[in-house]
PDB file of C-alpha atoms in Angstrom:
ATOM      1  CA  MET A   1      28.570  33.762  28.773  1.00  0.00           C
ATOM      2  CA  LYS A   2      30.977  31.098  27.583  1.00  0.00           C
ATOM      3  CA  ILE A   3      29.507  28.494  29.972  1.00  0.00           C
ATOM      4  CA  PHE A   4      25.939  29.554  29.101  1.00  0.00           C
ATOM      5  CA  ASN A   5      26.662  29.069  25.374  1.00  0.00           C
ATOM      6  CA  LEU A   6      28.556  25.801  25.779  1.00  0.00           C
ATOM      7  CA  ILE A   7      25.649  24.373  27.876  1.00  0.00           C
ATOM      8  CA  PHE A   8      23.098  25.364  25.290  1.00  0.00           C
ATOM      9  CA  CYS A   9      25.343  24.171  22.427  1.00  0.00           C
ATOM     10  CA  VAL A  10      25.442  20.691  23.945  1.00  0.00           C
ATOM     11  CA  LEU A  11      21.708  20.766  24.742  1.00  0.00           C
ATOM     12  CA  PHE A  12      20.749  21.814  21.197  1.00  0.00           C
ATOM     13  CA  VAL A  13      22.952  19.109  19.721  1.00  0.00           C
ATOM     14  CA  LEU A  14      21.248  16.534  21.951  1.00  0.00           C
ATOM     15  CA  PHE A  15      17.831  17.944  21.027  1.00  0.00           C
ATOM     16  CA  ALA A  16      18.758  17.619  17.373  1.00  0.00           C
ATOM     17  CA  ALA A  17      19.849  13.994  17.922  1.00  0.00           C
ATOM     18  CA  LEU A  18      16.506  13.213  19.622  1.00  0.00           C
ATOM     19  CA  GLN A  19      14.715  14.397  16.553  1.00  0.00           C
ATOM     20  CA  TYR A  20      15.932  11.365  14.590  1.00  0.00           C
ATOM     21  CA  ASN A  21      12.762   9.381  15.329  1.00  0.00           C
ATOM     22  CA  ASP A  22      10.485  12.419  14.964  1.00  0.00           C
ATOM     23  CA  PRO A  23       8.048  12.486  12.019  1.00  0.00           C
ATOM     24  CA  ASP A  24       9.749  15.623  10.644  1.00  0.00           C
ATOM     25  CA  PRO A  25      13.484  15.416  11.562  1.00  0.00           C
ATOM     26  CA  TYR A  26      14.417  17.274   8.332  1.00  0.00           C
ATOM     27  CA  ILE A  27      12.862  20.392   9.854  1.00  0.00           C
ATOM     28  CA  TRP A  28      13.896  20.098  13.511  1.00  0.00           C
ATOM     29  CA  MET A  29      17.434  18.812  13.229  1.00  0.00           C
ATOM     30  CA  PRO A  30      18.581  21.864  11.198  1.00  0.00           C
ATOM     31  CA  ILE A  31      16.648  24.204  13.552  1.00  0.00           C
ATOM     32  CA  TYR A  32      18.434  22.870  16.636  1.00  0.00           C
ATOM     33  CA  LEU A  33      21.819  22.527  14.921  1.00  0.00           C
ATOM     34  CA  TYR A  34      21.643  26.141  13.651  1.00  0.00           C
ATOM     35  CA  SER A  35      21.164  27.374  17.239  1.00  0.00           C
ATOM     36  CA  ALA A  36      23.864  24.977  18.495  1.00  0.00           C
ATOM     37  CA  THR A  37      26.275  26.471  15.934  1.00  0.00           C
ATOM     38  CA  LEU A  38      25.418  30.053  16.984  1.00  0.00           C
ATOM     39  CA  CYS A  39      25.977  29.124  20.658  1.00  0.00           C
ATOM     40  CA  TYR A  40      29.304  27.448  19.833  1.00  0.00           C
ATOM     41  CA  LEU A  41      30.496  30.503  17.870  1.00  0.00           C
ATOM     42  CA  ALA A  42      29.347  32.798  20.678  1.00  0.00           C
ATOM     43  CA  ALA A  43      31.328  30.765  23.210  1.00  0.00           C
ATOM     44  CA  GLN A  44      34.343  31.348  20.916  1.00  0.00           C
ATOM     45  CA  LYS A  45      33.486  35.141  20.987  1.00  0.00           C
ATOM     46  CA  LYS A  46      32.453  35.178  17.363  1.00  0.00           C
ATOM     47  CA  PHE A  47      29.193  37.045  16.805  1.00  0.00           C
ATOM     48  CA  TYR A  48      27.197  37.257  13.573  1.00  0.00           C
ATOM     49  CA  PRO A  49      24.299  39.717  14.086  1.00  0.00           C
ATOM     50  CA  LYS A  50      22.549  38.864  10.831  1.00  0.00           C
ATOM     51  CA  ALA A  51      22.614  35.166  11.688  1.00  0.00           C
ATOM     52  CA  TYR A  52      21.013  35.833  15.054  1.00  0.00           C
ATOM     53  CA  LEU A  53      18.378  38.046  13.488  1.00  0.00           C
ATOM     54  CA  LEU A  54      17.654  35.418  10.817  1.00  0.00           C
ATOM     55  CA  GLY A  55      17.193  32.717  13.439  1.00  0.00           C
ATOM     56  CA  ILE A  56      14.962  34.894  15.567  1.00  0.00           C
ATOM     57  CA  ILE A  57      12.741  35.898  12.583  1.00  0.00           C
ATOM     58  CA  VAL A  58      12.436  32.302  11.203  1.00  0.00           C
ATOM     59  CA  TYR A  59      11.776  30.796  14.650  1.00  0.00           C
ATOM     60  CA  ALA A  60       9.278  33.479  15.543  1.00  0.00           C
ATOM     61  CA  ALA A  61       7.417  33.005  12.215  1.00  0.00           C
ATOM     62  CA  TYR A  62       7.297  29.276  12.726  1.00  0.00           C
ATOM     63  CA  ALA A  63       6.199  29.678  16.360  1.00  0.00           C
ATOM     64  CA  ALA A  64       3.408  31.989  15.263  1.00  0.00           C
ATOM     65  CA  TYR A  65       2.265  29.355  12.773  1.00  0.00           C
ATOM     66  CA  LEU A  66       2.287  26.681  15.489  1.00  0.00           C
ATOM     67  CA  PHE A  67       0.445  28.941  17.871  1.00  0.00           C
ATOM     68  CA  PHE A  68      -2.460  29.742  15.568  1.00  0.00           C
ATOM     69  CA  ASP A  69      -2.584  26.438  13.625  1.00  0.00           C
ATOM     70  CA  LYS A  70      -5.930  24.559  13.987  1.00  0.00           C
ATOM     71  CA  THR A  71      -4.122  21.914  16.077  1.00  0.00           C
ATOM     72  CA  GLY A  72      -1.672  24.330  17.639  1.00  0.00           C
ATOM     73  CA  VAL A  73      -1.158  25.933  20.973  1.00  0.00           C
ATOM     74  CA  LEU A  74      -4.453  27.817  21.015  1.00  0.00           C
ATOM     75  CA  ASP A  75      -6.269  24.565  20.371  1.00  0.00           C
ATOM     76  CA  TRP A  76      -4.285  22.775  23.101  1.00  0.00           C
ATOM     77  CA  PHE A  77      -5.060  25.526  25.587  1.00  0.00           C
ATOM     78  CA  SER A  78      -8.710  26.308  24.720  1.00  0.00           C
ATOM     79  CA  GLU A  79     -10.132  23.026  23.468  1.00  0.00           C
ATOM     80  CA  HIS A  80      -8.058  20.460  25.433  1.00  0.00           C
ATOM     81  CA  GLY A  81      -7.675  22.295  28.752  1.00  0.00           C
ATOM     82  CA  ALA A  82      -3.892  22.601  28.486  1.00  0.00           C
ATOM     83  CA  GLU A  83      -3.523  18.878  29.237  1.00  0.00           C
ATOM     84  CA  SER A  84      -0.088  17.740  30.274  1.00  0.00           C
ATOM     85  CA  MET A  85       2.489  17.687  27.482  1.00  0.00           C
ATOM     86  CA  VAL A  86       4.780  15.279  29.340  1.00  0.00           C
ATOM     87  CA  GLN A  87       2.479  12.308  30.068  1.00  0.00           C
ATOM     88  CA  THR A  88       4.247  10.335  27.376  1.00  0.00           C
ATOM     89  CA  MET A  89       7.009  11.223  25.038  1.00  0.00           C
ATOM     90  CA  LYS A  90       5.096   9.627  22.163  1.00  0.00           C
ATOM     91  CA  ALA A  91       2.913  12.493  20.930  1.00  0.00           C
ATOM     92  CA  GLU A  92      -0.180  10.809  19.707  1.00  0.00           C
ATOM     93  CA  LYS A  93      -2.213  14.035  19.763  1.00  0.00           C
ATOM     94  CA  PRO A  94      -1.285  16.709  17.185  1.00  0.00           C
ATOM     95  CA  TRP A  95      -2.007  19.586  19.614  1.00  0.00           C
ATOM     96  CA  ILE A  96       0.528  18.135  22.075  1.00  0.00           C
ATOM     97  CA  GLU A  97       3.188  17.759  19.394  1.00  0.00           C
ATOM     98  CA  GLU A  98       2.668  21.242  18.034  1.00  0.00           C
ATOM     99  CA  SER A  99       2.637  22.791  21.537  1.00  0.00           C
ATOM    100  CA  ARG A 100       5.949  21.042  22.361  1.00  0.00           C
ATOM    101  CA  GLU A 101       7.436  22.330  19.111  1.00  0.00           C
ATOM    102  CA  PHE A 102       6.184  25.810  19.889  1.00  0.00           C
ATOM    103  CA  PHE A 103       7.814  25.860  23.321  1.00  0.00           C
ATOM    104  CA  GLY A 104      11.010  24.479  21.824  1.00  0.00           C
ATOM    105  CA  LEU A 105      11.050  27.435  19.468  1.00  0.00           C
ATOM    106  CA  VAL A 106      10.467  29.792  22.380  1.00  0.00           C
ATOM    107  CA  ILE A 107      13.544  28.418  24.136  1.00  0.00           C
ATOM    108  CA  LEU A 108      15.573  28.837  20.945  1.00  0.00           C
ATOM    109  CA  ILE A 109      14.378  32.445  20.511  1.00  0.00           C
ATOM    110  CA  VAL A 110      15.203  33.291  24.181  1.00  0.00           C
ATOM    111  CA  VAL A 111      18.703  31.840  23.988  1.00  0.00           C
ATOM    112  CA  ILE A 112      19.542  33.446  20.656  1.00  0.00           C
ATOM    113  CA  GLY A 113      17.942  36.702  21.885  1.00  0.00           C
ATOM    114  CA  ILE A 114      20.116  36.688  25.003  1.00  0.00           C
ATOM    115  CA  ASN A 115      23.206  36.209  22.847  1.00  0.00           C
ATOM    116  CA  TRP A 116      22.111  38.938  20.454  1.00  0.00           C
ATOM    117  CA  VAL A 117      21.609  41.450  23.296  1.00  0.00           C
ATOM    118  CA  TYR A 118      24.882  40.456  24.836  1.00  0.00           C
ATOM    119  CA  MET A 119      26.678  40.749  21.558  1.00  0.00           C
ATOM    120  CA  LYS A 120      25.291  44.255  20.977  1.00  0.00           C
ATOM    121  CA  GLN A 121      26.649  45.283  24.392  1.00  0.00           C
ATOM    122  CA  VAL A 122      30.077  43.865  23.661  1.00  0.00           C
ATOM    123  CA  VAL A 123      30.221  45.671  20.296  1.00  0.00           C
ATOM    124  CA  LYS A 124      29.182  48.966  21.951  1.00  0.00           C
ATOM    125  CA  LYS A 125      31.934  48.666  24.551  1.00  0.00           C
ATOM    126  CA  LYS A 126      34.510  48.189  21.813  1.00  0.00           C
ATOM    127  CA  GLU A 127      33.424  51.381  19.967  1.00  0.00           C
TER     128      GLU A 127
END
């Protein structure tokens, strides 16, 4: 798990750095850096269950918003035929930008979720 967490820590820091030119870096930089911090701490065998749960809840709520928003994932899928999200990195269409953000949150939820499950198993073994 140490390698897993170090890889995602570095990736999330890079993702945060790439948000610098985004229209809303004040939202996305902290989101990615929060997860990077949790991955770094997990690599150091330091687990904070409430921090994981907070991240999962906040990310899931924001993902749900992006999914159902009028220019969100449902709109991208139903009205725009799930057109490619990687044609250009400049997101000129709001449904592309929100869909990318949604899938970014899904990645964050999965990584934090894996760490949370792993942490629970480690704690059970110690008891």
